[in-house]
CSV table of C-alpha atoms and ligand atoms in Angstrom, one decimal:
chain,number,residue,atom,x,y,z
A,1,MET,CA,77.1,9.3,-91.4
A,2,ILE,CA,73.5,8.8,-92.3
A,3,VAL,CA,72.8,6.5,-95.2
A,4,ILE,CA,69.5,6.5,-97.2
A,5,GLN,CA,68.9,3.8,-99.8
A,6,ALA,CA,66.5,5.0,-102.5
A,7,LYS,CA,65.0,2.6,-105.0
A,8,ASP,CA,66.3,4.2,-108.2
A,9,TYR,CA,68.2,7.2,-109.6
A,10,ASP,CA,65.1,9.5,-109.6
A,11,GLU,CA,64.3,8.8,-106.0
A,12,MET,CA,68.0,9.2,-105.1
A,13,SER,CA,68.0,12.6,-106.8
A,14,LYS,CA,64.8,13.7,-105.1
A,15,LYS,CA,65.9,12.6,-101.6
A,16,ALA,CA,69.2,14.4,-102.0
A,17,TYR,CA,67.4,17.6,-103.1
A,18,GLU,CA,65.0,17.5,-100.2
A,19,SER,CA,68.0,17.6,-97.8
A,20,MET,CA,69.9,20.2,-99.9
A,21,LYS,CA,66.8,22.5,-100.0
A,22,ILE,CA,66.9,23.0,-96.3
A,23,VAL,CA,70.2,24.7,-96.7
A,24,LEU,CA,69.2,26.6,-99.8
A,25,THR,CA,66.1,28.1,-98.1
A,26,GLU,CA,67.7,28.8,-94.7
A,27,LYS,CA,70.7,30.5,-96.2
A,28,PRO,CA,70.1,32.7,-99.3
A,29,ASP,CA,73.8,33.5,-99.5
A,30,ALA,CA,75.0,29.9,-99.1
A,31,VAL,CA,78.3,28.6,-100.6
A,32,LEU,CA,77.6,25.5,-102.6
A,33,GLY,CA,80.3,22.8,-103.2
A,34,LEU,CA,79.4,21.2,-106.6
A,35,ALA,CA,80.4,18.1,-108.4
A,36,THR,CA,80.3,16.8,-112.0
A,37,GLY,CA,79.7,13.4,-113.4
A,38,SER,CA,76.6,11.6,-114.4
A,39,THR,CA,75.4,11.1,-110.8
A,40,PRO,CA,74.4,14.6,-109.7
A,41,ILE,CA,72.6,15.5,-113.0
A,42,GLY,CA,69.3,14.4,-111.6
A,43,LEU,CA,69.8,16.5,-108.5
A,44,TYR,CA,70.7,19.5,-110.7
A,45,LYS,CA,67.4,18.9,-112.6
A,46,GLU,CA,65.6,19.0,-109.2
A,47,MET,CA,67.3,22.3,-108.4
A,48,ILE,CA,66.4,23.8,-111.8
A,49,ALA,CA,62.7,22.7,-111.5
A,50,ASP,CA,62.4,24.1,-108.0
A,51,TYR,CA,64.1,27.4,-109.1
A,52,LYS,CA,61.7,27.6,-112.1
A,53,ALA,CA,58.8,27.1,-109.6
A,54,GLY,CA,60.0,30.1,-107.7
A,55,ALA,CA,61.0,28.2,-104.6
A,56,VAL,CA,64.7,29.1,-104.4
A,57,SER,CA,66.9,31.9,-105.7
A,58,TYR,CA,70.6,31.5,-106.3
A,59,LYS,CA,71.3,35.3,-106.8
A,60,LYS,CA,73.3,35.7,-103.7
A,61,MET,CA,75.0,32.3,-103.7
A,62,THR,CA,78.5,31.3,-104.5
A,63,SER,CA,79.6,27.9,-105.9
A,64,ILE,CA,82.9,26.1,-105.7
A,65,ASN,CA,83.4,23.1,-108.0
A,66,LEU,CA,85.5,20.2,-107.0
A,67,ASP,CA,87.7,19.6,-110.0
A,68,GLU,CA,88.6,20.3,-113.6
A,69,TYR,CA,90.7,18.5,-116.3
A,70,VAL,CA,94.1,19.9,-117.0
A,71,GLY,CA,94.6,21.2,-120.6
A,72,LEU,CA,91.1,20.9,-121.8
A,73,PRO,CA,89.9,24.2,-123.4
A,74,VAL,CA,87.0,25.7,-121.3
A,75,GLU,CA,84.8,25.6,-124.5
A,76,HIS,CA,85.3,21.8,-124.8
A,77,PRO,CA,81.9,20.2,-124.1
A,78,GLU,CA,83.5,17.8,-121.5
A,79,SER,CA,85.4,20.5,-119.6
A,80,TYR,CA,83.8,20.6,-116.1
A,81,ARG,CA,83.1,24.3,-116.6
A,82,SER,CA,81.1,23.5,-119.8
A,83,PHE,CA,79.3,20.7,-117.9
A,84,MET,CA,78.3,23.0,-115.1
A,85,ASN,CA,77.1,25.7,-117.4
A,86,ARG,CA,75.1,23.2,-119.4
A,87,ASN,CA,73.6,21.2,-116.6
A,88,LEU,CA,73.0,23.9,-114.0
A,89,PHE,CA,74.3,27.4,-114.1
A,90,ASP,CA,72.6,28.4,-117.5
A,91,HIS,CA,69.2,27.5,-116.0
A,92,ILE,CA,69.2,29.2,-112.6
A,93,ASP,CA,69.8,32.8,-111.5
A,94,ILE,CA,73.3,32.3,-110.0
A,95,VAL,CA,75.7,35.1,-111.0
A,96,LYS,CA,78.3,33.5,-113.3
A,97,GLU,CA,81.1,35.5,-111.7
A,98,ASN,CA,80.2,33.8,-108.4
A,99,THR,CA,80.7,30.3,-109.9
A,100,HIS,CA,84.2,28.9,-109.4
A,101,VAL,CA,85.8,25.9,-111.2
A,102,PRO,CA,89.5,25.2,-110.8
A,103,ASP,CA,91.6,26.5,-113.7
A,104,GLY,CA,93.1,23.6,-115.6
A,105,LEU,CA,94.7,25.9,-118.1
A,106,ALA,CA,96.7,28.1,-115.7
A,107,ALA,CA,100.3,28.7,-116.8
A,108,ASP,CA,101.3,28.0,-113.2
A,109,LEU,CA,99.0,25.2,-112.1
A,110,LYS,CA,100.5,25.0,-108.6
A,111,LEU,CA,99.9,28.7,-107.9
A,112,ALA,CA,96.4,28.5,-109.3
A,113,ALA,CA,95.7,25.5,-107.0
A,114,ASP,CA,97.0,27.3,-104.0
A,115,GLU,CA,94.8,30.3,-104.8
A,116,TYR,CA,91.8,28.0,-105.1
A,117,THR,CA,92.5,26.5,-101.7
A,118,ALA,CA,92.7,30.0,-100.3
A,119,PHE,CA,89.4,31.0,-101.9
A,120,ALA,CA,87.7,27.8,-100.5
A,121,ALA,CA,89.1,28.5,-97.0
A,122,ALA,CA,87.7,32.1,-97.2
A,123,HIS,CA,84.3,30.9,-98.4
A,124,PRO,CA,83.5,27.8,-96.2
A,125,ILE,CA,81.2,25.5,-98.1
A,126,ASP,CA,77.7,25.2,-96.5
A,127,ILE,CA,76.7,22.1,-98.5
A,128,GLN,CA,79.1,20.0,-100.5
A,129,ILE,CA,77.7,17.6,-103.2
A,130,LEU,CA,79.8,14.6,-104.0
A,131,GLY,CA,79.7,11.7,-106.3
A,132,ILE,CA,82.1,8.7,-105.9
A,133,GLY,CA,84.5,7.0,-108.3
A,134,ALA,CA,84.4,3.2,-108.6
A,135,ASN,CA,87.7,3.1,-106.8
A,136,GLY,CA,86.4,5.3,-103.9
A,137,HIS,CA,87.7,8.6,-105.2
A,138,ILE,CA,86.0,11.9,-104.4
A,139,GLY,CA,86.6,14.9,-106.6
A,140,PHE,CA,89.7,13.6,-108.3
A,141,ASN,CA,91.4,12.5,-105.1
A,142,GLU,CA,92.5,9.0,-106.2
A,143,PRO,CA,93.3,6.2,-103.7
A,144,GLY,CA,96.5,7.0,-101.8
A,145,THR,CA,95.9,10.8,-101.7
A,146,PRO,CA,96.8,12.1,-98.2
A,147,PHE,CA,93.9,13.1,-96.0
A,148,ASP,CA,95.6,16.4,-95.3
A,149,SER,CA,95.8,17.4,-98.9
A,150,HIS,CA,94.6,20.7,-100.4
A,151,THR,CA,93.9,21.6,-104.1
A,152,HIS,CA,96.5,19.9,-106.2
A,153,VAL,CA,97.2,18.5,-109.7
A,154,VAL,CA,96.7,14.7,-110.0
A,155,GLU,CA,97.6,12.1,-112.5
A,156,LEU,CA,94.4,10.2,-113.2
A,157,LYS,CA,94.4,6.4,-112.7
A,158,GLU,CA,93.9,4.4,-115.8
A,159,GLY,CA,90.6,3.0,-114.4
A,160,THR,CA,89.3,6.5,-113.9
A,161,ARG,CA,90.2,7.5,-117.4
A,162,ARG,CA,88.6,4.4,-118.7
A,163,ASP,CA,85.4,5.1,-116.7
A,164,ASN,CA,85.3,8.7,-118.1
A,165,ALA,CA,86.1,7.6,-121.7
A,166,ARG,CA,82.4,7.3,-122.3
A,167,PHE,CA,82.3,11.1,-122.4
A,168,PHE,CA,85.1,11.2,-124.9
A,169,ASP,CA,83.8,9.1,-127.8
A,170,ASN,CA,84.8,6.0,-125.8
A,171,ASP,CA,88.5,6.7,-126.7
A,172,ILE,CA,90.7,6.7,-123.6
A,173,ASP,CA,93.4,8.5,-125.5
A,174,LEU,CA,91.1,11.6,-125.6
A,175,VAL,CA,90.7,11.6,-121.9
A,176,PRO,CA,93.1,14.1,-120.2
A,177,THR,CA,95.8,12.4,-118.2
A,178,HIS,CA,95.8,15.0,-115.4
A,179,ALA,CA,93.2,17.0,-113.4
A,180,VAL,CA,93.2,19.6,-110.7
A,181,THR,CA,91.1,18.9,-107.6
A,182,LEU,CA,90.1,20.3,-104.3
A,183,GLY,CA,92.0,18.2,-101.7
A,184,MET,CA,90.7,15.9,-99.0
A,185,ALA,CA,91.1,18.5,-96.3
A,186,ASP,CA,89.3,21.1,-98.3
A,187,ILE,CA,86.3,18.8,-98.8
A,188,MET,CA,86.3,17.8,-95.2
A,189,ASN,CA,86.1,21.5,-94.3
A,190,ALA,CA,82.5,21.7,-95.7
A,191,LYS,CA,79.8,22.1,-93.0
A,192,ALA,CA,77.6,19.5,-94.5
A,193,ILE,CA,78.1,16.9,-97.3
A,194,ILE,CA,75.7,14.9,-99.4
A,195,LEU,CA,77.2,12.0,-101.4
A,196,LEU,CA,75.3,10.4,-104.2
A,197,ALA,CA,76.0,7.0,-105.6
A,198,SER,CA,74.1,5.2,-108.4
A,199,GLY,CA,74.5,1.9,-110.1
A,200,ALA,CA,76.2,-1.5,-109.5
A,201,GLY,CA,79.6,-0.1,-110.5
A,202,LYS,CA,79.7,1.9,-107.3
A,203,ALA,CA,78.5,-0.8,-104.9
A,204,GLU,CA,82.0,-1.9,-103.7
A,205,ALA,CA,83.1,1.7,-103.3
A,206,VAL,CA,80.0,2.5,-101.3
A,207,ARG,CA,80.6,-0.6,-99.1
A,208,ASP,CA,84.2,0.4,-98.5
A,209,MET,CA,83.3,4.0,-97.8
A,210,VAL,CA,80.5,3.1,-95.2
A,211,LEU,CA,81.7,-0.2,-93.7
A,212,GLY,CA,85.4,-0.3,-94.4
A,213,PRO,CA,88.3,1.1,-92.3
A,214,VAL,CA,89.0,4.8,-92.7
A,215,SER,CA,91.9,4.5,-95.1
A,216,GLU,CA,93.6,6.5,-97.8
A,217,ASN,CA,93.1,3.4,-100.0
A,218,CYS,CA,89.4,4.4,-100.2
A,219,PRO,CA,89.4,8.2,-100.1
A,220,ALA,CA,85.6,8.5,-99.4
A,221,SER,CA,86.0,6.5,-96.2
A,222,ILE,CA,87.3,9.7,-94.5
A,223,LEU,CA,83.6,10.8,-94.6
A,224,GLN,CA,82.9,8.4,-91.7
A,225,THR,CA,84.7,11.0,-89.5
A,226,HIS,CA,82.8,14.0,-90.7
A,227,PRO,CA,80.0,15.2,-88.4
A,228,ASN,CA,77.4,15.9,-91.0
A,229,VAL,CA,77.3,13.5,-94.0
A,230,LEU,CA,74.3,12.2,-95.8
A,231,VAL,CA,74.9,9.3,-98.3
A,232,VAL,CA,72.1,8.6,-100.7
A,233,THR,CA,72.4,5.6,-102.9
A,234,ASP,CA,70.0,3.8,-105.3
A,235,GLU,CA,69.3,0.1,-104.8
A,236,ALA,CA,72.2,-1.1,-106.9
A,237,ALA,CA,74.9,1.1,-105.4
A,238,GLY,CA,73.7,0.2,-101.8
A,239,TYR,CA,73.7,-3.5,-102.6
A,240,TYR,CA,76.3,-4.5,-99.9
A,241,LEU,CA,74.8,-2.4,-97.2
A,242,ASN,CA,71.9,-4.7,-96.5
B,301,GLP,C1,84.6,11.7,-111.9
B,301,GLP,C2,84.6,13.0,-111.1
B,301,GLP,C3,84.0,12.8,-109.7
B,301,GLP,C4,82.8,12.0,-109.8
B,301,GLP,C5,83.2,10.6,-110.3
B,301,GLP,C6,82.0,9.7,-110.6
B,301,GLP,O1,85.8,11.3,-112.3
B,301,GLP,N1,85.9,13.7,-111.0
B,301,GLP,O2,83.8,14.1,-109.1
B,301,GLP,O3,82.1,11.9,-108.6
B,301,GLP,O4,84.2,10.5,-111.2
B,301,GLP,O5,81.4,10.0,-111.9
B,301,GLP,P1,80.0,9.6,-112.3
B,301,GLP,O6,79.0,10.3,-111.5
B,301,GLP,O7,79.9,10.0,-113.8
B,301,GLP,O8,79.9,8.1,-112.1
């Protein structure tokens, strides 16, 4: 695990993009593992700007997103499909049919989850972008999720729903109670991983991920055992690493 501490959010996004760009330019048909949340938005802006400058094309690429809320209509502005369209896909030349987000509306969620796992296994992720939850979750794999898990439906912890209420008029009751997420084993299958963390609210999770024991109590700690992980924090999120 390599850890870079940037001074602020912008520098964090730029450093992450520098590393990601190596894969994007080396592999025109790369499979991108993508994340939602406020943390990767700056990285997505870097991707868009560089695409507009003509440096990278996404025409032959495939993307696989980590997670989606259960029961939220796709058109809802806070569905992760809407988020990805708005913050990235609508601004680059990736073919929409090649962008994949778990189906949180499937009649049979278990079957849809198994199909998503099979799709991810058949399209190994070249570069996985991750954020981190304040409790150390990655994707929506909450503390206690088995490290050998695959795509599954999760009941969201109250703290996670509270954190995400800012996107739902600050009303926790509007935040879905369940989500579907790639599992820990699926994430660990990525060839390379870049995890971004910004803000003081992530400092303890970053400390436990980097310095703590590898434990299901801090899902992100499993990344210590992955051969190719870059962690990029801003100053506040990296506070305990100095
Ligand atoms: C959300 C997402 C995660 C994300 C994390 C942090 O619940 N499911 O994929 O990394 O929480 O979000 P943010 O970047 O907004 O702090």
